[in-house]
Short mmCIF file of C-alpha atoms and ligand atoms in Angstrom, two decimals:
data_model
loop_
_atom_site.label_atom_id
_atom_site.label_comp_id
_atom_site.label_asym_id
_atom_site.label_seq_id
_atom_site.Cartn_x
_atom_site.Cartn_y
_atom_site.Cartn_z
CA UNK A 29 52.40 55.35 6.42
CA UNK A 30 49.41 54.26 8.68
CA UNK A 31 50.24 52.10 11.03
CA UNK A 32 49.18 50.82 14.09
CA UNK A 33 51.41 49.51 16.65
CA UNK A 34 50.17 47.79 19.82
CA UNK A 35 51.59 47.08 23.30
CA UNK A 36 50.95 44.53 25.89
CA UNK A 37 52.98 46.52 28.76
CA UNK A 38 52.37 44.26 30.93
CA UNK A 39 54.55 41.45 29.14
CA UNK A 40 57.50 44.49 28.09
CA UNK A 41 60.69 43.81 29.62
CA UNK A 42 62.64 46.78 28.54
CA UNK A 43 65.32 44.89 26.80
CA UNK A 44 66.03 47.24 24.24
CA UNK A 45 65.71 45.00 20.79
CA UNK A 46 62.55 46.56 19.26
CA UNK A 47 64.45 49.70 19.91
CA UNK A 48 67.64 48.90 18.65
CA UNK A 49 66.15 47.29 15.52
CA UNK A 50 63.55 49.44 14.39
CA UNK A 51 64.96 51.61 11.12
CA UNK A 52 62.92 54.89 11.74
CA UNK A 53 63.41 55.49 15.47
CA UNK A 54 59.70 54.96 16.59
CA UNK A 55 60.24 53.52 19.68
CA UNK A 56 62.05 54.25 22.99
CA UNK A 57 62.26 53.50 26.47
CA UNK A 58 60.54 55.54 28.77
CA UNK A 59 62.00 56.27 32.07
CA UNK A 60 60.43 52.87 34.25
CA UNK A 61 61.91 51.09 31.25
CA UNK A 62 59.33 49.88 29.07
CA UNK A 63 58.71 50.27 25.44
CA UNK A 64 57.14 53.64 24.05
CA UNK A 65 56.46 54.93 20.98
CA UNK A 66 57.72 58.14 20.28
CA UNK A 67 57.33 58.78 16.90
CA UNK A 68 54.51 56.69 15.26
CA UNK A 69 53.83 59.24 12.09
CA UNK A 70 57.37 57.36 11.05
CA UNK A 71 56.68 54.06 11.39
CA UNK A 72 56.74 52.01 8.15
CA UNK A 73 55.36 49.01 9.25
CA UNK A 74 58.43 47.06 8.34
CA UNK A 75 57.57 44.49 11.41
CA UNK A 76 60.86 44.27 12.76
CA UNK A 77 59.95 44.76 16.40
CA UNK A 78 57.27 42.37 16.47
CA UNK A 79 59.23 39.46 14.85
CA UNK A 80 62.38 40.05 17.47
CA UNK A 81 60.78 40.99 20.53
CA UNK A 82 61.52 37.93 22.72
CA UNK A 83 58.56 38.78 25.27
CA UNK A 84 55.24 39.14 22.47
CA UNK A 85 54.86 42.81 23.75
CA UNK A 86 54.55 44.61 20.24
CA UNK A 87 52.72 44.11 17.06
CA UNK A 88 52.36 46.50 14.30
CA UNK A 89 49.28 46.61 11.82
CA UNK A 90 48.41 48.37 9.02
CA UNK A 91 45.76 50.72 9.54
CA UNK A 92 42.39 49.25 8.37
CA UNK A 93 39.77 51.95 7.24
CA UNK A 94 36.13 51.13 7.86
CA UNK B 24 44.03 45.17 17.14
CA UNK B 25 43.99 40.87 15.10
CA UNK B 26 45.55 38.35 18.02
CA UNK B 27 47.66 36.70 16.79
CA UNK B 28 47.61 32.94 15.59
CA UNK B 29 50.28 31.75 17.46
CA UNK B 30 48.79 33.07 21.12
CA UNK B 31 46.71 30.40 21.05
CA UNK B 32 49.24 27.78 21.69
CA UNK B 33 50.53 29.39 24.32
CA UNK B 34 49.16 29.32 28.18
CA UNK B 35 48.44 32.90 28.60
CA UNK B 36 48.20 32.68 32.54
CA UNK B 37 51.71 31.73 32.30
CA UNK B 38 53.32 34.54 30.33
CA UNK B 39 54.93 36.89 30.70
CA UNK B 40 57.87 34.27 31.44
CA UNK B 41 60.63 33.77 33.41
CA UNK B 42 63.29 34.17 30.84
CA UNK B 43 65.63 37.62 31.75
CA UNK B 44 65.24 40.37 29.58
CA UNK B 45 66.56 39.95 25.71
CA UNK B 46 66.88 36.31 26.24
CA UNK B 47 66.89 34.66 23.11
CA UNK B 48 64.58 31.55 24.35
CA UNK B 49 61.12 33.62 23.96
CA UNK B 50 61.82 33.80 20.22
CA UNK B 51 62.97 30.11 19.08
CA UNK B 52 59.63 29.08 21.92
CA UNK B 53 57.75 31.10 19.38
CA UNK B 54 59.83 29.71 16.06
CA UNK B 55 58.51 26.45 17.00
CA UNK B 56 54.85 27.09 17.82
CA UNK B 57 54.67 29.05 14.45
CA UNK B 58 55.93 25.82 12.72
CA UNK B 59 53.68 23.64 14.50
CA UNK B 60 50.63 25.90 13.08
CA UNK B 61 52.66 25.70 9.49
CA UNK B 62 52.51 21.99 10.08
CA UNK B 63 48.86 21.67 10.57
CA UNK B 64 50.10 19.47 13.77
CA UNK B 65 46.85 19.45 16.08
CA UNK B 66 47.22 20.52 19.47
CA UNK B 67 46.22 16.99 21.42
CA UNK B 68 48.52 14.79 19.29
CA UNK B 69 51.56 17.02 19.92
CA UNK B 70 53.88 16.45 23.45
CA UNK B 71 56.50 18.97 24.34
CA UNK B 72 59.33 17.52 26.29
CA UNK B 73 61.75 19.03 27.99
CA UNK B 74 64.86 18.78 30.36
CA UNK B 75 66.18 20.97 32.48
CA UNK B 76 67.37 24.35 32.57
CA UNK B 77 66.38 28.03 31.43
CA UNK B 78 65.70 27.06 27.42
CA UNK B 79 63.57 23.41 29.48
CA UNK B 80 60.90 26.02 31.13
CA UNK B 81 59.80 26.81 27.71
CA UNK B 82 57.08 23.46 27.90
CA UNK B 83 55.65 25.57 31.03
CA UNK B 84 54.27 27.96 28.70
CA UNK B 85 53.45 26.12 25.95
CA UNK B 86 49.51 24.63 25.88
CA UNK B 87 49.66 20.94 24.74
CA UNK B 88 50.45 17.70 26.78
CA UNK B 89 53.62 18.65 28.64
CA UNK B 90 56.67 17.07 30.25
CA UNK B 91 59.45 18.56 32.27
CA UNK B 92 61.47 16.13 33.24
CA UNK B 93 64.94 15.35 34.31
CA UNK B 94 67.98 17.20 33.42
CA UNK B 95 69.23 15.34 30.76
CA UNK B 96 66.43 12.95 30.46
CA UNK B 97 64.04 14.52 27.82
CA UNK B 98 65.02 12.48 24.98
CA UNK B 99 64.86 8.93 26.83
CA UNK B 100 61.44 10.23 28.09
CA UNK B 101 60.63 11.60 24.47
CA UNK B 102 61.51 7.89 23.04
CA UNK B 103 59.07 6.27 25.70
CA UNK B 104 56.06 8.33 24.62
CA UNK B 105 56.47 7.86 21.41
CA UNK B 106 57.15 4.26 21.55
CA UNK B 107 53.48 4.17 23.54
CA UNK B 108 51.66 5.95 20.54
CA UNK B 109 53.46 6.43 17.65
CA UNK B 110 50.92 8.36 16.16
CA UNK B 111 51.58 11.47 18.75
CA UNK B 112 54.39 14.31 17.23
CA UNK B 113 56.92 15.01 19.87
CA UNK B 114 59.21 17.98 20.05
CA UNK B 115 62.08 18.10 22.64
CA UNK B 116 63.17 21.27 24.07
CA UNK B 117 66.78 21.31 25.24
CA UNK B 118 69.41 22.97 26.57
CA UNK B 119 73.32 22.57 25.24
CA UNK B 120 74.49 21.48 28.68
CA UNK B 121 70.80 19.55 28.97
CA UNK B 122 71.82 17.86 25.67
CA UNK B 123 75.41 17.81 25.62
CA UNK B 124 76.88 17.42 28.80
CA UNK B 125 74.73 15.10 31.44
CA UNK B 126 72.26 14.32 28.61
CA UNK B 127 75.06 13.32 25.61
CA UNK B 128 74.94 9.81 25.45
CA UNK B 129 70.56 9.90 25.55
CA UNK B 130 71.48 12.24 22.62
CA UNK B 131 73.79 10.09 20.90
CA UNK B 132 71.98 7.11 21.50
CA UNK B 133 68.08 8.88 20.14
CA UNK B 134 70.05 9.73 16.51
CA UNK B 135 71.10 6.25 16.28
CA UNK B 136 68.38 4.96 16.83
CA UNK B 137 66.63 7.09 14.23
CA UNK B 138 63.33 7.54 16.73
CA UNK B 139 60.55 10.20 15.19
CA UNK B 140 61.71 12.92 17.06
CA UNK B 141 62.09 16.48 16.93
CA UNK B 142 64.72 18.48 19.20
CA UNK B 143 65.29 21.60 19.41
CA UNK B 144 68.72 22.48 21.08
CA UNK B 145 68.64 25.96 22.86
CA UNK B 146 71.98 27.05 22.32
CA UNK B 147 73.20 29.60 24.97
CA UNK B 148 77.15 28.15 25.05
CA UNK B 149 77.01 27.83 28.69
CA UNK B 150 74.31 27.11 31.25
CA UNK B 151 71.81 30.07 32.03
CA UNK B 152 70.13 28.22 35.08
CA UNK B 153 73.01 27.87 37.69
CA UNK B 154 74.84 31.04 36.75
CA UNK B 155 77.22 30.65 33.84
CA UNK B 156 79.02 27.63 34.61
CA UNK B 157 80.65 26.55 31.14
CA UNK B 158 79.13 24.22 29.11
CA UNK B 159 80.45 21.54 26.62
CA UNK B 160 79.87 23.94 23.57
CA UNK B 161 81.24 26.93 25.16
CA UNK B 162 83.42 28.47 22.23
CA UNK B 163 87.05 28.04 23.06
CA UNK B 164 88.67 30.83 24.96
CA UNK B 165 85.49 31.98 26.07
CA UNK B 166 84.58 32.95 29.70
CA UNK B 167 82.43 31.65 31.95
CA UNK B 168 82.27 31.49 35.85
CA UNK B 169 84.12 28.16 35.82
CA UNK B 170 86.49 29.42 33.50
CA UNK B 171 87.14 32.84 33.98
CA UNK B 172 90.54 33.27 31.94
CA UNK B 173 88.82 31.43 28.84
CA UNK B 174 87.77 27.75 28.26
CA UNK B 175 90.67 25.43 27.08
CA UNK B 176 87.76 22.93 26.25
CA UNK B 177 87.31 21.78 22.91
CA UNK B 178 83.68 22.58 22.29
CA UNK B 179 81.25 19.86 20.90
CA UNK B 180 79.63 20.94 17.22
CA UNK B 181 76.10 19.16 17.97
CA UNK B 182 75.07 19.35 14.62
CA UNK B 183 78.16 17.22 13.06
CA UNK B 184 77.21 15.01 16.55
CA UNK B 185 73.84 14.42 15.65
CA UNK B 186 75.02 13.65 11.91
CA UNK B 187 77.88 11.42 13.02
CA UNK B 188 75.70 9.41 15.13
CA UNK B 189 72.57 8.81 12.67
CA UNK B 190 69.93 11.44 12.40
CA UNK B 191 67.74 12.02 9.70
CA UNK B 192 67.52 15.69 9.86
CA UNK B 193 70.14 18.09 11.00
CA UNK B 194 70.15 21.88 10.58
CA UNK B 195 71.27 25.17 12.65
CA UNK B 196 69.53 28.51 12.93
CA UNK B 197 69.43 31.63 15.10
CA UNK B 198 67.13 33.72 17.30
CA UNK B 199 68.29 36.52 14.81
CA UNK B 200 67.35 34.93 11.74
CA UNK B 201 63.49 34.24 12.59
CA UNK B 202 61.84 32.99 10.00
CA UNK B 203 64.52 30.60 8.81
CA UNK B 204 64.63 29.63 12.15
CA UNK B 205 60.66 28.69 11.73
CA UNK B 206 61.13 26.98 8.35
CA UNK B 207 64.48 24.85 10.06
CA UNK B 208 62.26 23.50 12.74
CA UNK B 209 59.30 23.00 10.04
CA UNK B 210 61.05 21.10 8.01
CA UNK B 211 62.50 18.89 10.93
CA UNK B 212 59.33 18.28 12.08
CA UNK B 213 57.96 16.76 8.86
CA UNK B 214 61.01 14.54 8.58
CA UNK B 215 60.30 10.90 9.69
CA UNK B 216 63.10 9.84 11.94
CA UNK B 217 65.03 11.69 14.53
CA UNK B 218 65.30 15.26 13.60
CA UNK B 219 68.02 18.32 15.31
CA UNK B 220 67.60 21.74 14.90
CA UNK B 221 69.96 24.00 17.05
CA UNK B 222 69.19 27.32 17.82
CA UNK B 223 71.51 29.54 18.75
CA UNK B 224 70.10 31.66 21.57
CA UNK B 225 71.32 35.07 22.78
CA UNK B 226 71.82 34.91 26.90
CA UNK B 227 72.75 38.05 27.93
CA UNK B 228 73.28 37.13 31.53
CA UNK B 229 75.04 34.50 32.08
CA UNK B 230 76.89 34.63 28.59
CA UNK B 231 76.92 38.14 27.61
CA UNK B 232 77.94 39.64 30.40
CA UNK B 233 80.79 37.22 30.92
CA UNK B 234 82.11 38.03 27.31
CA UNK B 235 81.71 41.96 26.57
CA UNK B 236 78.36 41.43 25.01
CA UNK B 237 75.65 41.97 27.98
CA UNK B 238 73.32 44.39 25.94
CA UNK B 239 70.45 41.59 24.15
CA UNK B 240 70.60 43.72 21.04
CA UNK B 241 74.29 43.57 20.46
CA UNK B 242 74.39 39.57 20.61
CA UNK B 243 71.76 39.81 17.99
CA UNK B 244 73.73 42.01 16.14
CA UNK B 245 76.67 39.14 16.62
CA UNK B 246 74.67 36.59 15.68
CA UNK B 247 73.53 38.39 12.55
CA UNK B 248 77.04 39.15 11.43
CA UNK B 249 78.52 35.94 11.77
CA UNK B 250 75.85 33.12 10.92
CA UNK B 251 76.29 32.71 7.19
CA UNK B 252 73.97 30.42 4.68
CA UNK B 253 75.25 27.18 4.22
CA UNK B 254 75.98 28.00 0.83
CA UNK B 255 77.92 30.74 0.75
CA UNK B 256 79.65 28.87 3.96
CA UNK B 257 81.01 26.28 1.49
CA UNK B 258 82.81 29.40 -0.32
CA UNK B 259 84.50 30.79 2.28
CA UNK B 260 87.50 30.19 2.45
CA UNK B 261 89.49 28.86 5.63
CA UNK B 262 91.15 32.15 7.26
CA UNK B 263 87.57 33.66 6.84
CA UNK B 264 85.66 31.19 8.32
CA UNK B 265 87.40 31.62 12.20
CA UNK B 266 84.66 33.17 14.56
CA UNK B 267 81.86 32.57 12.07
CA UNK B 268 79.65 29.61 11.71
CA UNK B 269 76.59 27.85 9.78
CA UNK B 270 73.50 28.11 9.18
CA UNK B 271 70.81 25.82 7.53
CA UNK B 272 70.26 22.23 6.42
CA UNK B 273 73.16 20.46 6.63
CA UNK B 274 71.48 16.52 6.69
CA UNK B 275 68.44 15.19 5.15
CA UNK B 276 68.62 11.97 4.66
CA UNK B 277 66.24 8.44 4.69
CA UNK B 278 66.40 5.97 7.30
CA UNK B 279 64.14 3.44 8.68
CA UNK B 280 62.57 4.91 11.60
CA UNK B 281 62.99 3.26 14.76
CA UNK B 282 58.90 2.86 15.84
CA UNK B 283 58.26 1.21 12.67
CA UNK B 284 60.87 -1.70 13.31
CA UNK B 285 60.04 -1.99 16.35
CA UNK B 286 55.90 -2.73 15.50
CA UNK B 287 57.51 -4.96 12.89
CA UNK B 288 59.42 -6.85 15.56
CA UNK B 289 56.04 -7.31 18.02
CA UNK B 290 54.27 -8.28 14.77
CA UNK B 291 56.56 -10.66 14.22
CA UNK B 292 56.85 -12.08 17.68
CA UNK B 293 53.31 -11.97 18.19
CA UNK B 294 52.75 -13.89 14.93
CA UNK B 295 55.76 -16.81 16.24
CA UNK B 296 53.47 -17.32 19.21
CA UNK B 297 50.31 -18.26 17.74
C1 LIG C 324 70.84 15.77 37.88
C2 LIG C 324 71.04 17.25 37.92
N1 LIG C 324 72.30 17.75 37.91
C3 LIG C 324 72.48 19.08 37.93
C4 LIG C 324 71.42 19.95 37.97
C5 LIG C 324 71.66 21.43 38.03
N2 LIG C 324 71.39 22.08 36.78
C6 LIG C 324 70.20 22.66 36.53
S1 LIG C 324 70.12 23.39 35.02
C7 LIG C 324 71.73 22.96 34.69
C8 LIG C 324 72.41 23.35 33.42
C9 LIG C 324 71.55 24.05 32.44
O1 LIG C 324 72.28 24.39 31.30
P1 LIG C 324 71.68 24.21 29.87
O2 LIG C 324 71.18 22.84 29.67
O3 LIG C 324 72.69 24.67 28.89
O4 LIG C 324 70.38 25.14 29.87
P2 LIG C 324 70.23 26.71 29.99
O5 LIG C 324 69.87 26.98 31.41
O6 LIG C 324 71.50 27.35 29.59
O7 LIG C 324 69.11 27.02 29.06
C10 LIG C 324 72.29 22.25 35.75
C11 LIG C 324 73.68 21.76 35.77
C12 LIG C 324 70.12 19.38 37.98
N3 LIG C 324 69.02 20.16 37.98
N4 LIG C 324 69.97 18.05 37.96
S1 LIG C 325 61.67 44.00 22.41
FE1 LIG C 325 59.75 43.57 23.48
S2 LIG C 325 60.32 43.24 25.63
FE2 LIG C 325 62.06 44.25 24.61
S3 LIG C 325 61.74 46.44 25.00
FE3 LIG C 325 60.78 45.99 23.01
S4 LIG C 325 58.63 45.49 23.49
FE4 LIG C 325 59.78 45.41 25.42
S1 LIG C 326 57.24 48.30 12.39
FE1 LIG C 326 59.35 48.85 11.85
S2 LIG C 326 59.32 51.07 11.72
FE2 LIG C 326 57.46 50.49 12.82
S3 LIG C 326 58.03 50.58 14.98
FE3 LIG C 326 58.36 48.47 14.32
S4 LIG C 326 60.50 48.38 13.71
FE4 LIG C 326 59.94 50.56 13.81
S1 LIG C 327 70.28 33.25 32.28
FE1 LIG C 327 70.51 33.44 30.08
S2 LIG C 327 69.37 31.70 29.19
FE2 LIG C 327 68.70 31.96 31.33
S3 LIG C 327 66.88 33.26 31.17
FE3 LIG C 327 68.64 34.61 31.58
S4 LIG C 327 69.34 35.25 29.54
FE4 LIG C 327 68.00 33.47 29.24
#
């Protein structure tokens, strides 16, 4: 699906919940501990990291042609 | 990328905040600024209030007219405000030992009263700020660093508190269970009279790693699996219900709302002295 997701790094704290709850395995910490996305052709855009991520450091779109 | 609606109502200097990592208190701080915008409430007749403790720094971040106050104290300085202008809307942020412990009988005493108030209880089961000391709604035989081999403490259920003692509005969410949590506080907030919503708030520090759960996404994961809907609550039976609790409106009720006697009373008075 296309998707866009977006990260403000600078509020990540690395706890893990976007990670945990994301259904398609898009996103991972990278080794200083802050959210990366690994595999964004998989994303479906469900939403589920941006609605529990407890710091406002991820939000997914859907792709918007011009 | 579209900002999002709710940035707006935060201070943006501010963030990110203080709150450890996976702390549940970034997400219900959101819940409620989402159902302020679902309210329509505008921004300069809206006061945040708050006591003390982790879940209290939340009116820090938050951009309206502010008050931090005393541990314990946010409700008595909640009632004051609003008895000044009764027009403003304002939300109390709280903590369960802010609310609970040193701040009970404020509590007690604001549901009675039935004042136009909406609090928002931070529920953590044990207090975040000074390191885990228990709380008065730790969960029996849990651990903290003033009970280590398990609390022998009754815990306080602050919902059947608030009902017992008058409130208008009383429901429970989670910081798993989002946008319920959003529509709980949403609903409280259009209630006239005094209205609770508690939240219960993954704290991975102090609580979590205390009781085998110090990984943010496993005490979602907890609170997930053992919230259930008020209505299928009142279903389950007894030997089912044990480590589970919950969720939803459990009070709505009408009440004359203390403000409004109170005008009537200066009216009254006033009109004597003539
Ligand atoms: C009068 C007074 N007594 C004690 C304290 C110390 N103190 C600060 S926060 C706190 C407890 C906080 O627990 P809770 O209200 O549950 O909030 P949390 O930090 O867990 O969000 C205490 C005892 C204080 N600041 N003021
Ligand atoms: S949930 Fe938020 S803060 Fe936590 S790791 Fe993911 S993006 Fe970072
Ligand atoms: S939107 Fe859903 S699928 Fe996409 S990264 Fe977030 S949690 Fe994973
Ligand atoms: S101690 Fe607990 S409540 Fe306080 S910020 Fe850390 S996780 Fe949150």
């Amino acid at each position: 699906m296309d998707t866009e997701i977006f990260l403000k790094s600078e509020r990540c704290k690395g706890c893990g919940i976007c990670v945990a709850f994301c259904p398609k395995k898009v996103l991972q910490l990278d080794t200083l501990g802050h959210c990366s996305v690994v595999r964004p052709d998989d994303c479906i855009a469900c939403g589920q990291c941006e609605l529990r991520c407890p710091d406002y450091a991820i939000f997914v779109d859907k792709k918007v042609y011009a | 990328m579209q900002e999002r609606t709710y940035e707006k109502y935060f201070r943006q200097n501010r963030l990110p905040h203080i709150w450890c990592p996976g702390c549940g208190n970034g997400t219900v701080m959101k819940a409620i600024v989402e159902a302020v915008e679902k309210r329509k409430l505008p921004r300069d007749k809206t006061v945040i209030v708050s006591g003390i403790g982790c879940s209290s720094r939340a009116s820090g971040y938050m951009d309206f007219d502010t008050l931090h106050t005393a541990h314990g104290r946010a409700i008595p300085f909640a009632t004051g405000i609003k008895l000044a202008n009764p027009e403003l809307n304002v939300i109390v942020i709280t903590g369960d030992g802010d609310c609970t412990a040193i701040g009970g009988n404020h509590f007690i005493h604001g549901a009675r009263r039935n004042i136009d108030l909406t609090v928002v209880l931070f529920n953590n089961a044990i207090y975040g700020m000074t390191g885990g000391q228990a709380s008065p709604m730790t969960p029996l035989h849990k651990k903290a660093t003033t009970a280590p081999y398990g609390s022998v403490d009754r815990p306080f259920d602050a919902c059947q508190l608030a009902s017992a003692a008058g409130a208008s509005y009383v429901a429970r969410s989670t910081a798993f269970h989002v946008q319920h949590l959003t529509d709980m506080i949403a609903e409280g907030i259009s209630v006239e009279g005094f209205s609770f919503i508690e939240a219960v708030v993954q704290c991975p520090t102090a609580y979590g790693r205390k009781n085998k759960m110090p990984e943010p996404a496993q005490m979602m994961a907890w609170l997930r699996d053992h919230a259930v809907l008020q209505k299928a609550w009142d279903k389950l039976p007894e030997e089912k219900r044990s480590d589970k609790f919950p969720i939803g409106v459990f009070l709505k009720r009408q009440f004359e709302e203390y403000t409004k006697a109170y005008a009537e009373v200066i009216a009254s008075a006033q009109g004597g002295k003539k």
